[in-house]
XYZ file of C-alpha atoms in Angstrom:
388
model
C 215.443 134.134 99.612
C 214.468 137.615 98.417
C 210.771 137.879 97.635
C 211.967 140.066 94.504
C 213.415 137.051 92.799
C 210.613 134.723 93.732
C 207.904 137.072 92.380
C 209.991 137.959 89.386
C 210.275 134.348 88.135
C 206.785 133.672 89.041
C 205.404 136.865 86.786
C 207.543 136.381 84.002
C 206.625 132.564 83.528
C 202.991 133.113 84.180
C 202.712 134.749 80.982
C 203.142 131.304 79.496
C 200.292 129.873 81.548
C 198.193 132.860 80.379
C 198.883 132.428 76.734
C 198.201 128.538 77.120
C 195.023 128.320 78.784
C 193.418 131.615 77.782
C 195.379 132.788 74.855
C 195.794 129.704 72.427
C 192.083 129.344 72.099
C 191.698 132.847 70.724
C 194.969 131.955 68.210
C 193.160 128.671 67.065
C 190.101 130.149 66.624
C 191.009 133.399 64.954
C 194.176 132.019 62.805
C 193.158 128.497 62.028
C 189.407 128.481 62.300
C 188.984 126.067 65.304
C 185.565 125.334 66.247
C 184.340 125.288 70.190
C 184.965 121.401 69.768
C 188.373 121.494 68.449
C 189.211 124.018 71.100
C 187.911 122.032 73.779
C 189.734 118.918 72.330
C 193.256 120.573 72.466
C 192.477 121.670 75.994
C 191.678 117.985 76.927
C 195.039 116.708 75.408
C 196.772 119.648 77.136
C 195.122 118.889 80.475
C 196.060 115.196 80.473
C 199.713 116.063 80.009
C 199.319 118.369 82.879
C 197.983 115.850 85.469
C 200.553 113.139 84.406
C 203.702 115.818 84.807
C 202.225 117.349 88.117
C 202.156 113.939 89.590
C 205.675 113.147 88.523
C 207.399 116.504 89.363
C 208.281 115.606 92.904
C 209.296 112.053 92.278
C 211.670 113.293 89.357
C 213.024 116.238 91.269
C 214.215 113.681 94.008
C 215.561 111.179 91.223
C 217.370 113.642 89.475
C 218.912 114.952 92.627
C 219.914 111.367 93.597
C 221.296 110.235 90.261
C 222.738 113.408 88.633
C 222.821 115.865 91.625
C 220.426 118.413 89.901
C 219.027 120.663 92.573
C 215.350 122.169 92.510
C 216.935 125.348 91.196
C 218.348 123.583 88.267
C 215.351 121.986 87.461
C 213.489 125.108 87.090
C 216.525 126.315 84.909
C 215.964 123.302 82.777
C 212.201 123.772 82.449
C 212.519 127.299 81.369
C 214.554 126.602 78.509
C 212.400 123.916 77.484
C 209.449 126.564 77.257
C 211.684 128.777 75.407
C 212.218 126.111 72.903
C 208.683 125.141 72.512
C 207.644 128.704 71.701
C 209.522 128.276 68.572
C 207.466 125.942 67.380
C 204.562 128.440 66.724
C 206.505 129.788 63.714
C 205.836 126.484 61.962
C 202.194 126.812 61.600
C 199.164 125.285 63.165
C 200.731 122.012 64.176
C 203.458 123.938 65.839
C 200.906 125.845 68.077
C 199.464 122.581 68.838
C 202.750 121.168 69.876
C 203.998 124.164 71.571
C 200.556 124.179 73.606
C 201.184 120.586 74.813
C 204.927 121.260 75.603
C 204.270 124.311 77.532
C 201.343 122.322 79.589
C 203.967 119.884 80.831
C 206.162 122.881 81.372
C 203.729 124.361 83.747
C 203.181 121.236 85.493
C 206.951 120.759 86.018
C 207.465 124.500 87.007
C 204.693 125.375 89.513
C 204.921 122.397 92.232
C 208.641 123.516 92.770
C 207.754 127.165 92.848
C 205.004 126.825 95.139
C 207.434 124.768 97.642
C 209.842 127.713 97.341
C 207.062 130.260 98.254
C 205.827 128.235 101.316
C 208.952 126.474 102.857
C 210.177 127.853 106.088
C 206.810 130.018 106.465
C 204.077 129.543 108.583
C 201.019 131.030 109.678
C 200.620 134.774 108.853
C 203.906 134.656 107.010
C 202.867 131.935 104.877
C 199.389 133.369 104.050
C 201.082 136.767 102.924
C 203.589 134.925 100.870
C 201.200 132.959 98.944
C 199.060 135.945 98.542
C 201.907 137.911 97.042
C 202.532 134.690 94.792
C 199.184 134.294 93.820
C 198.423 138.085 92.996
C 201.491 137.865 90.778
C 200.880 134.960 88.851
C 197.334 136.055 88.444
C 198.355 139.507 87.036
C 200.556 138.062 84.535
C 197.835 135.606 83.051
C 195.526 138.578 82.614
C 198.211 140.720 81.096
C 198.956 138.007 78.769
C 195.483 137.561 77.306
C 194.910 141.468 77.079
C 198.361 142.090 75.398
C 197.028 139.494 72.598
C 194.179 142.104 71.693
C 196.569 144.295 69.532
C 198.215 141.228 67.679
C 194.913 139.927 66.873
C 193.966 143.123 65.629
C 196.938 143.127 63.434
C 196.196 139.461 62.400
C 199.584 138.097 64.284
C 197.932 136.224 67.423
C 200.711 133.650 67.537
C 203.622 136.017 67.963
C 202.430 136.366 71.715
C 204.006 132.805 72.015
C 207.460 134.154 71.071
C 207.331 136.310 74.084
C 208.320 133.411 76.089
C 211.811 133.229 74.767
C 213.076 136.552 76.620
C 210.877 135.950 79.611
C 212.475 132.624 80.059
C 215.920 133.945 79.576
C 215.519 136.664 82.190
C 214.124 134.118 84.366
C 217.309 131.957 84.402
C 219.277 134.677 85.060
C 217.108 135.724 88.329
C 217.195 132.150 89.164
C 220.848 132.923 90.580
C 219.387 134.771 93.344
C 217.551 131.460 94.587
C 218.944 129.026 97.096
C 219.733 125.466 95.754
C 216.948 124.149 97.570
C 213.562 125.677 99.399
C 214.248 126.466 102.895
C 213.610 123.923 105.609
C 210.037 123.719 106.979
C 210.314 122.918 110.571
C 206.884 120.523 111.320
C 206.648 121.372 114.985
C 206.186 124.904 113.805
C 203.826 124.189 111.206
C 201.686 122.420 113.380
C 201.467 125.108 115.884
C 199.693 127.238 113.242
C 197.234 124.534 112.231
C 193.540 124.581 113.396
C 191.909 121.083 113.881
C 189.408 121.767 111.077
C 192.303 122.387 108.525
C 192.602 118.707 107.566
C 188.812 118.467 107.015
C 188.954 121.570 104.705
C 191.957 120.241 102.916
C 189.709 117.127 102.010
C 186.925 119.110 100.788
C 189.056 121.334 98.839
C 190.371 118.236 96.938
C 186.951 117.942 95.395
C 186.071 121.678 95.066
C 189.371 122.654 93.318
C 189.241 120.149 90.476
C 185.310 120.734 90.180
C 186.237 124.813 89.691
C 188.616 123.744 87.145
C 185.958 122.047 85.276
C 184.386 125.400 84.867
C 187.556 127.332 84.138
C 188.481 124.716 81.434
C 185.319 125.191 79.659
C 185.145 128.939 79.808
C 188.456 129.567 78.312
C 187.795 127.535 75.178
C 184.193 129.112 74.475
C 184.987 132.850 75.611
C 186.227 133.775 72.049
C 182.845 132.456 70.843
C 180.707 134.248 73.585
C 182.409 137.837 72.979
C 182.116 137.322 69.252
C 178.552 136.500 69.155
C 177.765 139.481 71.634
C 179.266 141.776 68.996
C 182.374 142.883 70.939
C 185.048 144.397 68.599
C 187.644 142.449 67.707
C 190.201 144.707 69.671
C 188.459 144.458 72.881
C 187.741 140.928 73.021
C 190.600 139.559 75.008
C 190.214 142.638 77.306
C 186.810 141.721 78.323
C 187.564 137.717 78.430
C 190.400 138.573 80.797
C 188.202 140.478 83.487
C 187.650 137.122 85.520
C 191.251 136.920 85.748
C 191.452 140.412 87.559
C 188.449 139.843 89.439
C 190.168 136.854 90.884
C 193.694 138.378 91.537
C 191.823 141.206 93.433
C 189.852 138.695 95.481
C 193.180 137.103 96.421
C 194.695 140.157 97.241
C 191.911 140.780 99.947
C 192.169 137.186 101.399
C 196.035 137.485 101.516
C 195.610 140.565 104.042
C 192.575 139.194 106.139
C 192.092 136.186 108.471
C 188.257 136.258 108.586
C 188.079 133.254 106.326
C 190.720 130.995 108.036
C 188.956 127.852 108.996
C 185.358 128.910 108.023
C 183.400 126.448 105.574
C 180.978 129.507 104.861
C 184.035 130.945 102.946
C 184.396 127.999 100.913
C 180.504 127.865 100.424
C 180.542 131.646 99.058
C 183.158 130.576 96.535
C 181.284 127.903 95.212
C 178.130 130.111 94.718
C 180.057 132.780 93.003
C 181.868 130.476 90.700
C 178.787 128.724 89.630
C 176.518 131.562 89.444
C 178.903 133.733 87.627
C 179.792 130.940 85.250
C 175.944 130.397 84.067
C 175.346 134.252 84.106
C 178.552 134.831 81.756
C 177.390 131.593 79.494
C 173.830 132.867 79.024
C 174.550 136.564 78.925
C 172.251 138.308 76.333
C 174.293 141.412 76.723
C 178.129 142.502 77.011
C 177.102 144.163 80.450
C 175.788 140.912 81.971
C 178.792 139.178 80.487
C 180.969 141.348 82.387
C 179.045 140.740 85.566
C 179.161 137.237 85.347
C 182.859 136.919 84.561
C 183.639 139.050 87.391
C 181.558 136.896 89.823
C 182.974 133.984 88.456
C 186.517 135.159 88.886
C 185.861 136.333 92.560
C 184.494 132.673 93.297
C 187.371 130.992 91.820
C 190.034 133.246 93.666
C 188.298 132.264 97.100
C 188.474 128.355 96.133
C 191.922 128.561 94.867
C 193.503 130.411 97.190
C 192.131 128.948 100.311
C 192.750 125.328 99.028
C 196.242 126.198 98.046
C 196.774 127.661 101.822
C 195.263 124.370 103.225
C 197.399 122.241 101.028
C 200.626 123.913 101.696
C 199.798 124.423 105.767
C 198.887 120.785 106.237
C 201.191 119.256 103.480
C 204.349 120.718 105.053
C 205.050 122.916 102.014
C 206.691 120.012 100.149
C 207.148 119.624 96.528
C 204.623 116.756 96.649
C 201.993 118.627 98.278
C 202.272 121.347 95.193
C 202.430 118.372 92.692
C 199.191 117.177 94.281
C 197.579 120.369 94.280
C 198.657 121.004 90.690
C 197.449 117.602 89.532
C 193.876 118.115 91.224
C 193.834 121.427 89.018
C 194.850 119.367 86.065
C 191.962 116.619 86.660
C 189.428 119.522 86.417
C 191.040 120.665 83.143
C 190.558 117.199 81.924
C 186.955 116.749 82.984
C 186.089 120.234 81.811
C 186.555 119.587 77.989
C 184.901 116.205 78.314
C 181.806 117.718 79.743
C 181.801 120.500 77.614
C 182.105 118.423 74.126
C 179.100 116.169 75.831
C 176.891 119.296 76.545
C 174.369 120.633 74.160
C 175.630 122.979 71.569
C 173.344 125.843 72.881
C 174.540 128.172 75.643
C 171.569 127.120 77.542
C 172.508 123.499 77.484
C 176.140 124.209 78.001
C 175.439 125.971 81.236
C 172.884 123.278 82.716
C 175.271 120.504 81.824
C 178.004 122.248 83.421
C 176.603 123.432 86.728
C 174.911 119.921 87.004
C 178.382 118.444 86.732
C 179.769 120.938 89.025
C 176.949 120.259 91.775
C 177.892 116.543 91.625
C 181.507 117.341 91.823
C 180.713 119.520 94.897
C 178.670 116.818 96.721
C 181.837 115.116 98.522
C 182.870 118.547 99.910
C 179.520 118.800 101.881
C 180.036 115.486 103.189
C 183.491 116.298 104.424
C 181.947 119.400 106.044
C 179.200 117.087 107.849
C 181.995 114.923 109.111
C 183.874 117.711 110.539
C 180.561 118.837 112.497
C 179.172 115.365 113.533
C 182.702 113.395 114.343
C 184.897 116.249 115.591
C 183.972 119.610 116.478
C 180.136 119.991 117.116
C 178.239 122.565 114.967
C 180.118 125.695 115.557
C 181.805 127.406 112.418
C 184.462 129.427 113.878
C 187.346 131.010 112.436
C 190.713 129.681 113.557
């Protein structure tokens, strides 16, 4: 299928993801006076919905195909119309924004497993890596741009107008879907296995712990960033720009990984991502100045880029590029989004308490990944850490 169509639909619909996970907290804080705890509670509700839908996406697509002959392309079109309708709810006030956020969470979980299957199916090795890289750079740029674009709207006092941008985005996406095949391409398993190094399944097991743990950090930093940039005295028109820096750092990191193979099969690359993520988060939350906040956000974004891209690559390479593989990957993300607000609400109200609590929870969550690394070294491949 043409990559321009795939990336076009990805970019347009990623605006919704950016507005949902990073923009809505600014809307609720600025427009409706939400506290940090209220923002975290809303993020928790969105996350529970996301996990449930992500786990259901594959079975639902298959059931609708058998029962009503709905194709994956038809599923995507339906999901986009639901997204457009949900954005209209933002016009009805606080309750409408909350309802729209919950519906958009379900939409994202229904959309991305199918899109990831279209990206990876029929591609292997270098071709898959580059396709996933282009896909990730595309959606990451859109989420950052969506948040930056909310700055002028916030300065005018109309931040919820950003949700209405999803109406034309969804409509254009439906038109571009005509260039999609009815179903993702066949993914020949014998070709896929030829590109799998023996440590890939072990790395996949490790990322199943690292990914949700990384999203514990992401799901906390989104709701609290409006308060961090406010407390550091950053002017209102610049707040969303500063808050989006970690997204652009993540995007640039993924762009690098998509064109290089040095990280393939390396546990050290995954460890570097974890250290950057945790260290960057702690620095951002504890930053006494805007300069250190920016440095922390950039390190945080780079770490998350390493974790996210490598885990998606291993998931699709080992999982055969199926919708269920994407669904499991998105559900892991959702689990992190669920845990993050819970940990954040349980943390002390001070920045130091928040940083210590979240980093402690992260250390616990990363422990099984260390066990997977030990199993790889002891049980199968000795002690040599090699790239595939």
